[in-house]
N, CA, C and O atoms as a MOPAC input file, in Angstrom:
PM7 MOZYME 1SCF
protein

 N    -72.26600 1   -17.75200 1   224.74700 1
 C    -73.05600 1   -18.62900 1   223.87200 1
 C    -72.73300 1   -20.12900 1   224.18700 1
 O    -73.63100 1   -20.97000 1   224.23100 1
 N    -71.47200 1   -20.41900 1   224.39400 1
 C    -71.03300 1   -21.79300 1   224.68000 1
 C    -71.68200 1   -22.30700 1   225.95200 1
 O    -72.18700 1   -23.42900 1   225.97800 1
 N    -71.67700 1   -21.49700 1   227.01700 1
 C    -72.19000 1   -21.95700 1   228.35600 1
 C    -73.70300 1   -21.90200 1   228.31600 1
 O    -74.35100 1   -22.82600 1   228.80700 1
 N    -74.30100 1   -20.85000 1   227.74700 1
 C    -75.75300 1   -20.68600 1   227.88300 1
 C    -76.57300 1   -21.44800 1   226.79200 1
 O    -77.74200 1   -21.76300 1   227.01600 1
 N    -75.97000 1   -21.73400 1   225.64000 1
 C    -76.72600 1   -22.38200 1   224.56200 1
 C    -76.14600 1   -23.82400 1   224.27800 1
 O    -76.88900 1   -24.80400 1   224.33400 1
 N    -74.90500 1   -23.92500 1   223.99600 1
 C    -74.33500 1   -25.20200 1   223.58400 1
 C    -74.25400 1   -26.19300 1   224.74200 1
 O    -74.58700 1   -27.36000 1   224.53900 1
 N    -73.83200 1   -25.79600 1   225.94300 1
 C    -73.74600 1   -26.71400 1   227.04500 1
 C    -75.09500 1   -27.32100 1   227.46400 1
 O    -75.15700 1   -28.53400 1   227.66200 1
 N    -76.16500 1   -26.55100 1   227.60600 1
 C    -77.48800 1   -27.18900 1   227.91300 1
 C    -77.93700 1   -28.16900 1   226.80300 1
 O    -78.53000 1   -29.20100 1   227.11800 1
 N    -77.67700 1   -27.88000 1   225.54800 1
 C    -78.07100 1   -28.77200 1   224.44900 1
 C    -77.39000 1   -30.12100 1   224.49100 1
 O    -77.95200 1   -31.12000 1   224.04200 1
 N    -76.20100 1   -30.15800 1   225.01900 1
 C    -75.43400 1   -31.38300 1   225.08100 1
 C    -75.86400 1   -32.27900 1   226.18900 1
 O    -75.51700 1   -33.46100 1   226.19400 1
 N    -76.63800 1   -31.74500 1   227.16900 1
 C    -77.06200 1   -32.52300 1   228.31500 1
 C    -78.43600 1   -33.18800 1   228.07900 1
 O    -79.27700 1   -32.69200 1   227.32800 1
 N    -78.61100 1   -34.31300 1   228.74700 1
 C    -79.96400 1   -34.95400 1   228.69100 1
 C    -80.93400 1   -34.12500 1   229.49500 1
 O    -80.52500 1   -33.20600 1   230.20500 1
 N    -82.24100 1   -34.43800 1   229.39200 1
 C    -83.22900 1   -33.76500 1   230.23700 1
 C    -82.87300 1   -33.99500 1   231.69600 1
 O    -82.64500 1   -35.12600 1   232.12500 1
 N    -82.82900 1   -32.92200 1   232.43900 1
 C    -82.43400 1   -33.00700 1   233.85000 1
 C    -83.60100 1   -33.19100 1   234.76200 1
 O    -84.68200 1   -32.67600 1   234.47600 1
 N    -83.43400 1   -33.91400 1   235.87000 1
 C    -84.43700 1   -33.99500 1   236.90300 1
 C    -83.94600 1   -33.08100 1   238.05400 1
 O    -82.86000 1   -33.27700 1   238.60100 1
 N    -84.74900 1   -32.11700 1   238.38700 1
 C    -84.43400 1   -31.11400 1   239.42700 1
 C    -84.40200 1   -31.75900 1   240.77500 1
 O    -85.29300 1   -32.53500 1   241.12100 1
 N    -83.39000 1   -31.45200 1   241.54200 1
 C    -83.27400 1   -31.91700 1   242.93200 1
 C    -83.51500 1   -30.82200 1   243.90500 1
 O    -83.80100 1   -31.05000 1   245.08000 1
 N    -83.39200 1   -29.58700 1   243.38600 1
 C    -83.68400 1   -28.39400 1   244.26300 1
 C    -84.21900 1   -27.28100 1   243.36200 1
 O    -84.07300 1   -27.32300 1   242.14100 1
 N    -84.83300 1   -26.29900 1   243.98500 1
 C    -85.35600 1   -25.15500 1   243.19200 1
 C    -84.21200 1   -24.45000 1   242.48700 1
 O    -83.17000 1   -24.20700 1   243.09700 1
 N    -84.38800 1   -24.11100 1   241.18800 1
 C    -83.31300 1   -23.40900 1   240.49600 1
 C    -83.25700 1   -21.95800 1   240.86400 1
 O    -84.21100 1   -21.40600 1   241.41200 1
 N    -82.08900 1   -21.31100 1   240.54800 1
 C    -81.95100 1   -19.85200 1   240.74000 1
 C    -82.94000 1   -19.09100 1   239.89000 1
 O    -83.58400 1   -18.15000 1   240.35400 1
 N    -83.06000 1   -19.51700 1   238.60300 1
 C    -83.97200 1   -18.89100 1   237.73500 1
 C    -84.31800 1   -19.86500 1   236.61500 1
 O    -83.65000 1   -20.88300 1   236.43100 1
 N    -85.39800 1   -19.52800 1   235.85000 1
 C    -85.78700 1   -20.29600 1   234.69200 1
 C    -86.13100 1   -19.36900 1   233.56200 1
 O    -86.65000 1   -18.27400 1   233.78100 1
 N    -85.84900 1   -19.79300 1   232.37300 1
 C    -86.25000 1   -19.07100 1   231.11500 1
 C    -87.03500 1   -19.95800 1   230.27100 1
 O    -86.59600 1   -21.07800 1   230.00900 1
 N    -88.22700 1   -19.53700 1   229.79300 1
 C    -88.97900 1   -20.33600 1   228.83900 1
 C    -88.20900 1   -20.42300 1   227.51000 1
 O    -87.69200 1   -19.43200 1   226.99500 1
 N    -88.16100 1   -21.64400 1   226.98600 1
 C    -87.47300 1   -21.86100 1   225.70400 1
 C    -88.52700 1   -22.12600 1   224.63200 1
 O    -88.41900 1   -21.61400 1   223.51800 1
 N    -89.52000 1   -22.90300 1   224.95100 1
 C    -90.63700 1   -23.10200 1   223.99400 1
 C    -91.92000 1   -23.44000 1   224.74500 1
 O    -91.87300 1   -23.92400 1   225.87600 1
 N    -93.02200 1   -23.19400 1   224.13900 1
 C    -94.33800 1   -23.47400 1   224.75000 1
 C    -95.16000 1   -24.40800 1   223.82200 1
 O    -95.25400 1   -24.16000 1   222.62000 1
 N    -95.73100 1   -25.44400 1   224.37400 1
 C    -96.44300 1   -26.44100 1   223.62100 1
 C    -97.85000 1   -26.61300 1   224.14200 1
 O    -98.09600 1   -26.57400 1   225.34800 1
 N    -98.80400 1   -26.80900 1   223.17800 1
 C   -100.18600 1   -27.11300 1   223.52100 1
 C   -100.64400 1   -28.08300 1   222.43600 1
 O   -100.52000 1   -27.80000 1   221.24500 1
 N   -101.18000 1   -29.24100 1   222.86400 1
 C   -101.53800 1   -30.23900 1   221.87400 1
 C   -102.62500 1   -31.16900 1   222.42100 1
 O   -102.95400 1   -31.17500 1   223.60700 1
 N   -103.18600 1   -31.99300 1   221.43500 1
 C   -104.02400 1   -33.07400 1   221.81500 1
 C   -103.18100 1   -34.31800 1   221.69300 1
 O   -102.50200 1   -34.49300 1   220.68100 1
 N   -103.19700 1   -35.19900 1   222.69000 1
 C   -102.43000 1   -36.41600 1   222.67000 1
 C   -103.19400 1   -37.57200 1   223.16000 1
 O   -104.22000 1   -37.40300 1   223.81900 1
 N   -102.73400 1   -38.75600 1   222.86400 1
 C   -103.38200 1   -40.01800 1   223.31000 1
 C   -102.47600 1   -40.68200 1   224.29400 1
 O   -101.29600 1   -40.88900 1   224.01200 1
 N   -103.00600 1   -41.02800 1   225.46100 1
 C   -102.25000 1   -41.66500 1   226.52900 1
 C   -101.88400 1   -43.09700 1   226.04600 1
 O   -102.75200 1   -43.85500 1   225.61400 1
 N   -100.61500 1   -43.43400 1   226.12900 1
 C   -100.10500 1   -44.70600 1   225.66300 1
 C    -99.74600 1   -45.66200 1   226.77000 1
 O    -99.21800 1   -46.74600 1   226.52100 1
 N   -100.03000 1   -45.26500 1   227.99200 1
 C    -99.63700 1   -46.14300 1   229.15600 1
 C    -98.21500 1   -45.72700 1   229.57800 1
 O    -97.72300 1   -44.64400 1   229.26100 1
 N    -97.58900 1   -46.66200 1   230.31700 1
 C    -96.23700 1   -46.37500 1   230.75200 1
 C    -95.18800 1   -47.35300 1   230.26800 1
 O    -95.51400 1   -48.44600 1   229.80400 1
 N    -93.98900 1   -46.98100 1   230.37000 1
 C    -92.84300 1   -47.74500 1   229.78700 1
 C    -92.69100 1   -49.12000 1   230.48800 1
 O    -92.26500 1   -50.08100 1   229.84800 1
 N    -93.02800 1   -49.22400 1   231.77000 1
 C    -92.83200 1   -50.43900 1   232.51200 1
 C    -93.83500 1   -51.50900 1   232.12500 1
 O    -93.66600 1   -52.67300 1   232.48700 1
 N    -94.86500 1   -51.13600 1   231.40300 1
 C    -95.82700 1   -52.11400 1   230.91900 1
 C    -96.97500 1   -52.42900 1   231.93300 1
 O    -97.96000 1   -53.08700 1   231.59700 1
 N    -96.80000 1   -51.93300 1   233.17700 1
 C    -97.81900 1   -52.16200 1   234.17500 1
 C    -98.89700 1   -51.03700 1   234.11100 1
 O    -99.07400 1   -50.34600 1   233.10800 1
 N    -99.57700 1   -50.91900 1   235.23400 1
 C   -100.59200 1   -49.83900 1   235.33500 1
 C    -99.92300 1   -48.54400 1   235.62600 1
 O    -98.78000 1   -48.54100 1   236.08400 1
 N   -100.58700 1   -47.41700 1   235.38200 1
 C   -100.03100 1   -46.10500 1   235.70700 1
 C    -99.86300 1   -45.90200 1   237.16500 1
 O    -99.23400 1   -44.91200 1   237.53900 1
 N   -100.37200 1   -46.75700 1   238.05600 1
 C   -100.18700 1   -46.61300 1   239.48500 1
 C    -98.82500 1   -47.06100 1   239.89200 1
 O    -98.36900 1   -46.73500 1   240.98800 1
 N    -98.11700 1   -47.84400 1   238.99600 1
 C    -96.76900 1   -48.31900 1   239.33600 1
 C    -95.79400 1   -47.23600 1   238.92600 1
 O    -95.45400 1   -47.12500 1   237.74800 1
 N    -95.33800 1   -46.43500 1   239.87800 1
 C    -94.46600 1   -45.26200 1   239.57800 1
 C    -93.00500 1   -45.54400 1   239.69700 1
 O    -92.20700 1   -44.65500 1   239.39700 1
 N    -92.58400 1   -46.73200 1   240.11800 1
 C    -91.19800 1   -47.06400 1   240.29900 1
 C    -90.43700 1   -47.18200 1   238.98000 1
 O    -90.37900 1   -48.27600 1   238.41900 1
 N    -89.86100 1   -46.11800 1   238.47200 1
 C    -89.09100 1   -46.11100 1   237.23000 1
 C    -89.97200 1   -46.00900 1   236.03700 1
 O    -89.43800 1   -45.99700 1   234.92800 1
 N    -91.30800 1   -45.93200 1   236.15000 1
 C    -92.21300 1   -45.88400 1   235.02100 1
 C    -92.24500 1   -44.43800 1   234.47000 1
 O    -92.01500 1   -43.45500 1   235.17500 1
 N    -92.54100 1   -44.38800 1   233.18700 1
 C    -92.77000 1   -43.13100 1   232.51200 1
 C    -94.09300 1   -43.20200 1   231.78400 1
 O    -94.38000 1   -44.17500 1   231.08700 1
 N    -94.90100 1   -42.16000 1   231.95100 1
 C    -96.16400 1   -42.06900 1   231.21800 1
 C    -95.86200 1   -41.56300 1   229.79500 1
 O    -95.13700 1   -40.58400 1   229.61900 1
 N    -96.40500 1   -42.21400 1   228.82800 1
 C    -96.19100 1   -41.80700 1   227.38900 1
 C    -97.43400 1   -41.30000 1   226.75000 1
 O    -98.49700 1   -41.90700 1   226.87700 1
 N    -97.32000 1   -40.16500 1   226.04500 1
 C    -98.41200 1   -39.54700 1   225.30800 1
 C    -98.00100 1   -39.38100 1   223.87100 1
 O    -96.94700 1   -38.81500 1   223.58200 1
 N    -98.83900 1   -39.87800 1   222.95000 1
 C    -98.55200 1   -39.72000 1   221.51000 1
 C    -99.25900 1   -38.48800 1   221.02500 1
 O   -100.48800 1   -38.41500 1   221.05300 1
 N    -98.49100 1   -37.51700 1   220.57800 1
 C    -99.15400 1   -36.25500 1   220.09800 1
 C    -99.85400 1   -36.46500 1   218.82400 1
 O    -99.27300 1   -36.97400 1   217.86600 1
 N   -101.10600 1   -36.08300 1   218.77700 1
 C   -101.95100 1   -36.26000 1   217.55500 1
 C   -102.05800 1   -34.90600 1   216.76700 1
 O   -102.03700 1   -34.88300 1   215.53600 1
 N   -102.16800 1   -33.83100 1   217.50600 1
 C   -102.34000 1   -32.54100 1   216.82800 1
 C   -101.88500 1   -31.36600 1   217.74200 1
 O   -102.27100 1   -31.27300 1   218.90700 1
 N   -101.08500 1   -30.51600 1   217.18100 1
 C   -100.65200 1   -29.35100 1   217.93000 1
 C   -101.76700 1   -28.28200 1   217.80700 1
 O   -102.32800 1   -28.05700 1   216.73500 1
 N   -102.05400 1   -27.64600 1   218.94400 1
 C   -102.94400 1   -26.52200 1   219.02400 1
 C   -102.21700 1   -25.19500 1   218.91400 1
 O   -102.65100 1   -24.26700 1   218.23100 1
 N   -101.10500 1   -25.14300 1   219.60600 1
 C   -100.23200 1   -23.93000 1   219.67000 1
 C    -98.82100 1   -24.38700 1   219.91500 1
 O    -98.58000 1   -25.38600 1   220.59300 1
 N    -97.86600 1   -23.62400 1   219.34200 1
 C    -96.47500 1   -23.83100 1   219.61900 1
 C    -95.73300 1   -22.50900 1   219.40200 1
 O    -95.98400 1   -21.79000 1   218.43500 1
 N    -94.82100 1   -22.21200 1   220.31900 1
 C    -93.98400 1   -20.99700 1   220.15800 1
 C    -92.56800 1   -21.31500 1   220.68100 1
 O    -92.38500 1   -21.96000 1   221.71400 1
 N    -91.59700 1   -20.83600 1   219.92700 1
 C    -90.23800 1   -20.95200 1   220.45300 1
 C    -89.71600 1   -19.56600 1   220.76900 1
 O    -89.84700 1   -18.62700 1   219.98400 1
 N    -89.11800 1   -19.46900 1   221.95200 1
 C    -88.64000 1   -18.19800 1   222.44900 1
 C    -87.08400 1   -18.06500 1   222.35600 1
 O    -86.53400 1   -16.97300 1   222.21700 1
 N    -86.44500 1   -19.19800 1   222.43800 1
 C    -84.98700 1   -19.28600 1   222.22600 1
 C    -84.75200 1   -20.36100 1   221.17000 1
 O    -84.49400 1   -21.51700 1   221.50500 1
 N    -84.83800 1   -19.99100 1   219.92600 1
 C    -84.81800 1   -20.97000 1   218.85200 1
 C    -83.60900 1   -21.90500 1   218.87100 1
 O    -83.73800 1   -23.06600 1   218.48500 1
 N    -82.42600 1   -21.42900 1   219.31400 1
 C    -81.26400 1   -22.38000 1   219.36700 1
 C    -81.41600 1   -23.46700 1   220.35800 1
 O    -80.71600 1   -24.47400 1   220.25400 1
 N    -82.28800 1   -23.33800 1   221.31900 1
 C    -82.51000 1   -24.34700 1   222.37300 1
 C    -83.82600 1   -25.14500 1   222.21400 1
 O    -83.97800 1   -26.23900 1   222.75700 1
 N    -84.76000 1   -24.56000 1   221.45600 1
 C    -86.12400 1   -25.13900 1   221.38500 1
 C    -86.10900 1   -26.53000 1   220.76700 1
 O    -85.36300 1   -26.81500 1   219.83000 1
 N    -86.97600 1   -27.40200 1   221.33700 1
 C    -87.05200 1   -28.78200 1   220.88600 1
 C    -87.76300 1   -28.93800 1   219.57000 1
 O    -87.60600 1   -29.96500 1   218.90900 1
 N    -88.56700 1   -27.92300 1   219.15200 1
 C    -89.42100 1   -28.04300 1   218.01100 1
 C    -90.61900 1   -28.87200 1   218.35100 1
 O    -90.80700 1   -29.24900 1   219.50700 1
 N    -91.45600 1   -29.17100 1   217.34500 1
 C    -92.69400 1   -29.97500 1   217.60100 1
 C    -92.27500 1   -31.38100 1   217.89200 1
 O    -91.42400 1   -31.93500 1   217.19600 1
 N    -92.85900 1   -31.97700 1   218.91800 1
 C    -92.53100 1   -33.32400 1   219.32200 1
 C    -93.66000 1   -34.25300 1   218.95000 1
 O    -94.80900 1   -33.82000 1   218.85500 1
 N    -93.36300 1   -35.51600 1   218.73600 1
 C    -94.37400 1   -36.56500 1   218.40800 1
 C    -94.78000 1   -37.34900 1   219.65400 1
 O    -95.83100 1   -37.98800 1   219.68100 1
 N    -93.94200 1   -37.29400 1   220.67600 1
 C    -94.23100 1   -38.04500 1   221.92400 1
 C    -93.80500 1   -37.22300 1   223.11400 1
 O    -92.74400 1   -36.59900 1   223.10900 1
 N    -94.65700 1   -37.22800 1   224.15300 1
 C    -94.36100 1   -36.50800 1   225.33600 1
 C    -94.25200 1   -37.58100 1   226.50700 1
 O    -95.14900 1   -38.40200 1   226.69600 1
 N    -93.16000 1   -37.52700 1   227.23900 1
 C    -92.88000 1   -38.56400 1   228.25500 1
 C    -92.71500 1   -37.89700 1   229.61600 1
 O    -91.98000 1   -36.91900 1   229.75300 1
 N    -93.41800 1   -38.44500 1   230.63700 1
 C    -93.34200 1   -37.91400 1   231.96900 1
 C    -92.76300 1   -39.05500 1   232.93200 1
 O    -93.34300 1   -40.13700 1   233.01400 1
 N    -91.64500 1   -38.78600 1   233.62900 1
 C    -91.15400 1   -39.76300 1   234.62100 1
 C    -92.02700 1   -39.71900 1   235.80600 1
 O    -92.03700 1   -38.71700 1   236.52200 1
 N    -92.76900 1   -40.76200 1   236.05900 1
 C    -93.78200 1   -40.74700 1   237.15900 1
 C    -93.21500 1   -40.62000 1   238.55300 1
 O    -93.85900 1   -40.05500 1   239.43800 1
 N    -91.98700 1   -41.14900 1   238.76800 1
 C    -91.41300 1   -41.08200 1   240.09300 1
 C    -91.03900 1   -39.69400 1   240.51800 1
 O    -90.91100 1   -39.42700 1   241.71300 1
 N    -90.85500 1   -38.77200 1   239.54100 1
 C    -90.40700 1   -37.42400 1   239.88300 1
 C    -91.34100 1   -36.28600 1   239.43900 1
 O    -91.08300 1   -35.12000 1   239.73600 1
 N    -92.43800 1   -36.63200 1   238.72100 1
 C    -93.26200 1   -35.59500 1   238.12300 1
 C    -93.87100 1   -34.66300 1   239.13800 1
 O    -93.94900 1   -33.45900 1   238.89300 1
 N    -94.29100 1   -35.16000 1   240.23200 1
 C    -94.96900 1   -34.23400 1   241.24900 1
 C    -93.87000 1   -33.38300 1   241.95100 1
 O    -94.08100 1   -32.19800 1   242.20700 1
 N    -92.73600 1   -33.97400 1   242.24900 1
 C    -91.64600 1   -33.20900 1   242.86600 1
 C    -91.15600 1   -32.11100 1   241.92300 1
 O    -90.95700 1   -30.98100 1   242.36900 1
 N    -90.95100 1   -32.40600 1   240.62600 1
 C    -90.55000 1   -31.44500 1   239.63400 1
 C    -91.56200 1   -30.28200 1   239.61100 1
 O    -91.18100 1   -29.11300 1   239.65700 1
 N    -92.83300 1   -30.62500 1   239.54100 1
 C    -93.85400 1   -29.60400 1   239.45200 1
 C    -93.87700 1   -28.71700 1   240.66800 1
 O    -94.01700 1   -27.50100 1   240.54100 1
 N    -93.74000 1   -29.30700 1   241.87200 1
 C    -93.78100 1   -28.50700 1   243.08500 1
 C    -92.56100 1   -27.59000 1   243.16900 1
 O    -92.65700 1   -26.52300 1   243.77500 1
 N    -91.41900 1   -27.96100 1   242.58800 1
 C    -90.27100 1   -27.06600 1   242.62400 1
 C    -90.43200 1   -25.85700 1   241.68700 1
 O    -89.80500 1   -24.82000 1   241.89800 1
 N    -91.25300 1   -25.99100 1   240.67800 1
 C    -91.40000 1   -24.94600 1   239.70200 1
 C    -92.73500 1   -24.18900 1   239.74300 1
 O    -92.83200 1   -23.07800 1   239.22200 1
 N    -93.73000 1   -24.76700 1   240.33900 1
 C    -95.06500 1   -24.10800 1   240.40700 1
 C    -95.42800 1   -23.80900 1   241.81000 1
 O    -95.30600 1   -24.66900 1   242.68200 1
 N    -95.86600 1   -22.63100 1   242.05500 1
 C    -96.22000 1   -22.19300 1   243.44700 1
 C    -97.52900 1   -22.83600 1   243.96600 1
 O    -97.70100 1   -23.00100 1   245.17400 1
 N    -98.42100 1   -23.18600 1   243.07000 1
 C    -99.79300 1   -23.59100 1   243.55800 1
 C   -100.05600 1   -25.05600 1   243.45000 1
 O   -101.21000 1   -25.46800 1   243.57000 1
 N    -99.03100 1   -25.88900 1   243.22400 1
 C    -99.25000 1   -27.32500 1   243.11400 1
 C    -98.46200 1   -28.03000 1   244.28200 1
 O    -97.29600 1   -27.73400 1   244.54500 1
 N    -99.12700 1   -28.91000 1   244.91200 1
 C    -98.44200 1   -29.71100 1   245.99300 1
 C    -99.02700 1   -31.07600 1   245.99800 1
 O   -100.13100 1   -31.27500 1   245.49100 1
 N    -98.34200 1   -32.01500 1   246.54400 1
 C    -98.87100 1   -33.35900 1   246.65200 1
 C    -98.66700 1   -34.12400 1   245.38900 1
 O    -97.79400 1   -33.79600 1   244.58400 1
 N    -99.48600 1   -35.17200 1   245.19900 1
 C    -99.33700 1   -36.03900 1   244.01400 1
 C   -100.44500 1   -35.80300 1   243.02600 1
 O   -101.05000 1   -36.75500 1   242.53400 1
 N   -100.72100 1   -34.56200 1   242.72500 1
 C   -101.81100 1   -34.19100 1   241.83300 1
 C   -101.64000 1   -34.80000 1   240.45400 1
 O   -102.56900 1   -35.42400 1   239.94000 1
 N   -100.48400 1   -34.63500 1   239.84700 1
 C   -100.29400 1   -35.17500 1   238.48500 1
 C   -100.24700 1   -36.65200 1   238.47400 1
 O   -100.83600 1   -37.24800 1   237.57300 1
 N    -99.60300 1   -37.30200 1   239.38800 1
 C    -99.59200 1   -38.78200 1   239.45200 1
 C   -100.97000 1   -39.31000 1   239.53800 1
 O   -101.29400 1   -40.28000 1   238.85400 1
 N   -101.85500 1   -38.68900 1   240.39100 1
 C   -103.24000 1   -39.14800 1   240.46200 1
 C   -104.00000 1   -38.96000 1   239.17000 1
 O   -104.77700 1   -39.81800 1   238.75000 1
 N   -103.75700 1   -37.80300 1   238.53900 1
 C   -104.43900 1   -37.54500 1   237.25400 1
 C   -104.05500 1   -38.56100 1   236.20900 1
 O   -104.92800 1   -39.05000 1   235.49200 1
 N   -102.79500 1   -38.89700 1   236.09100 1
 C   -102.31300 1   -39.84500 1   235.16100 1
 C   -102.83600 1   -41.27600 1   235.52000 1
 O   -103.17000 1   -42.06600 1   234.63700 1
 N   -102.88900 1   -41.55800 1   236.77400 1
 C   -103.35600 1   -42.89800 1   237.24700 1
 C   -104.85100 1   -43.10700 1   236.85200 1
 O   -105.29200 1   -44.24600 1   236.70300 1
 N   -105.60900 1   -42.02200 1   236.68800 1
 C   -107.00300 1   -42.15000 1   236.30800 1
 C   -107.21200 1   -42.37400 1   234.82700 1
 O   -108.32400 1   -42.68000 1   234.39600 1
 N   -106.14900 1   -42.22500 1   234.03700 1
 C   -106.21300 1   -42.42200 1   232.60600 1
 C   -106.24800 1   -43.88300 1   232.21200 1
 O   -105.63700 1   -44.73300 1   232.85900 1
 N   -106.97900 1   -44.16600 1   231.13200 1
 C   -106.92500 1   -45.47600 1   230.51700 1
 C   -106.20000 1   -45.31400 1   229.19100 1
 O   -106.32700 1   -44.28500 1   228.52700 1
 N   -105.40400 1   -46.37800 1   228.79000 1
 C   -104.73600 1   -46.33400 1   227.52200 1
 C   -105.76400 1   -45.99900 1   226.40100 1
 O   -106.86400 1   -46.54700 1   226.33500 1
 N   -105.33800 1   -45.09300 1   225.55800 1
 C   -106.21700 1   -44.67600 1   224.47900 1
 C   -106.98200 1   -43.35600 1   224.75600 1
 O   -107.52500 1   -42.74600 1   223.83500 1
 N   -107.01700 1   -42.92300 1   226.04700 1
 C   -107.72500 1   -41.66200 1   226.37600 1
 C   -106.97300 1   -40.48400 1   225.68900 1
 O   -105.74500 1   -40.40200 1   225.65700 1
 N   -107.85100 1   -39.55800 1   225.13000 1
 C   -107.34300 1   -38.34300 1   224.53500 1
 C   -107.30900 1   -37.27000 1   225.62600 1
 O   -108.24700 1   -37.11500 1   226.40900 1
 N   -106.18600 1   -36.53400 1   225.64700 1
 C   -106.03100 1   -35.45300 1   226.63200 1
 C   -105.45100 1   -34.22500 1   225.93900 1
 O   -104.84300 1   -34.31700 1   224.87300 1
 N   -105.65700 1   -33.08000 1   226.57100 1
 C   -104.96000 1   -31.83400 1   226.12700 1
 C   -103.81400 1   -31.62700 1   227.02200 1
 O   -103.95800 1   -31.60100 1   228.24400 1
 N   -102.64700 1   -31.47400 1   226.42300 1
 C   -101.41100 1   -31.29400 1   227.18600 1
 C   -100.86800 1   -29.87400 1   226.91000 1
 O   -100.93300 1   -29.40200 1   225.77500 1
 N   -100.33900 1   -29.20000 1   227.93400 1
 C    -99.66500 1   -27.94300 1   227.73300 1
 C    -98.41100 1   -28.01300 1   228.61800 1
 O    -98.48900 1   -28.43500 1   229.77200 1
 N    -97.28700 1   -27.60900 1   228.09100 1
 C    -96.05300 1   -27.59600 1   228.88000 1
 C    -95.11900 1   -26.52400 1   228.35400 1
 O    -95.25500 1   -26.06800 1   227.21800 1
 N    -94.18500 1   -26.13100 1   229.17400 1
 C    -93.09300 1   -25.26700 1   228.81500 1
 C    -91.79500 1   -26.01200 1   228.82800 1
 O    -91.51300 1   -26.72100 1   229.79400 1
 N    -90.99500 1   -25.88700 1   227.80800 1
 C    -89.62900 1   -26.31800 1   227.79200 1
 C    -88.85300 1   -25.12300 1   228.43500 1
 O    -88.97700 1   -23.98900 1   227.97300 1
 N    -88.08700 1   -25.38000 1   229.45900 1
 C    -87.37800 1   -24.28300 1   230.14300 1
 C    -85.87000 1   -24.54700 1   230.19500 1
 O    -85.39600 1   -25.68200 1   230.16100 1
 N    -85.15900 1   -23.43800 1   230.27900 1
 C    -83.73300 1   -23.48400 1   230.57500 1
 C    -83.60300 1   -23.11400 1   232.05900 1
 O    -84.17000 1   -22.11400 1   232.49800 1
 N    -82.87200 1   -23.90000 1   232.81500 1
 C    -82.75900 1   -23.74100 1   234.22200 1
 C    -81.33600 1   -23.21300 1   234.56300 1
 O    -80.32800 1   -23.70800 1   234.06000 1
 N    -81.31100 1   -22.16400 1   235.46000 1
 C    -80.03500 1   -21.68500 1   235.90400 1
 C    -79.86200 1   -22.06700 1   237.35600 1
 O    -80.71600 1   -21.78800 1   238.19700 1
 N    -78.73800 1   -22.71600 1   237.63700 1
 C    -78.39000 1   -23.07600 1   239.00500 1
 C    -77.41600 1   -22.09100 1   239.64300 1
 O    -76.64300 1   -21.43800 1   238.94200 1
 N    -77.45000 1   -21.98300 1   240.94400 1
 C    -76.46100 1   -21.17900 1   241.65300 1
 C    -75.28100 1   -22.06400 1   241.92400 1
 O    -75.27000 1   -22.84400 1   242.87700 1
 N    -74.26300 1   -21.93300 1   241.05700 1
 C    -73.05500 1   -22.73000 1   241.16500 1
 C    -71.86700 1   -21.94400 1   240.75600 1
 O    -71.98100 1   -20.95900 1   240.02700 1
 N    -70.71600 1   -22.36700 1   241.21600 1
 C    -69.45500 1   -21.68200 1   240.78700 1
 C    -68.82500 1   -22.33400 1   239.52400 1
 O    -67.87400 1   -21.78800 1   238.96600 1
 N    -69.32400 1   -23.43700 1   239.09800 1
 C    -68.85100 1   -24.14700 1   237.89700 1
 C    -69.68800 1   -23.67200 1   236.73100 1
 O    -70.86100 1   -24.02700 1   236.61700 1
 N    -69.07600 1   -22.85000 1   235.84300 1
 C    -69.80000 1   -22.25800 1   234.71000 1
 C    -70.50000 1   -23.30500 1   233.83500 1
 O    -71.63100 1   -23.06800 1   233.41000 1
 N    -69.87400 1   -24.44900 1   233.55100 1
 C    -70.42900 1   -25.45900 1   232.65700 1
 C    -71.70400 1   -26.11800 1   233.31200 1
 O    -72.52200 1   -26.71000 1   232.60800 1
 N    -71.84400 1   -26.00400 1   234.61200 1
 C    -73.01800 1   -26.61600 1   235.26700 1
 C    -74.07500 1   -25.58200 1   235.60000 1
 O    -75.06900 1   -25.90400 1   236.25000 1
 N    -73.87700 1   -24.34000 1   235.16400 1
 C    -74.80000 1   -23.24300 1   235.55100 1
 C    -76.11400 1   -23.39100 1   234.87900 1
 O    -77.14400 1   -23.16600 1   235.51500 1
 N    -76.14800 1   -23.76800 1   233.59200 1
 C    -77.39900 1   -23.89900 1   232.83000 1
 C    -77.66000 1   -25.36900 1   232.43300 1
 O    -76.74300 1   -26.12100 1   232.10300 1
 N    -78.91200 1   -25.72700 1   232.48100 1
 C    -79.30200 1   -27.03400 1   231.86200 1
 C    -80.72900 1   -26.99600 1   231.39100 1
 O    -81.22800 1   -27.98400 1   230.85300 1

């Protein structure tokens, strides 16, 4: 419990650098959100350190599969633009290139979008037990 539940909760959201050994869904989210632009204040084409922000207006569906780890309903969804395409390609078999970055770049502030995402627990192949899950 300490390694699989408490250790991942104590860590910030991780940016994957390599494909994980395995993943477990923790929660599933589906909502209507309004694009708020990015944190850097420039256009969404500026991906150097920028994050795309979406203000959740209404949840369509939500399910938690591991309640001790689930984030619950969120009011804001944030995507780091510098790594969003790499993260997606490590976890999804059918996505490659800069598909998400291009989609976000086409948005104007105030656009309403439907978002769906999974919160996942990631297992790494490591000999250090405390670093195994995040």
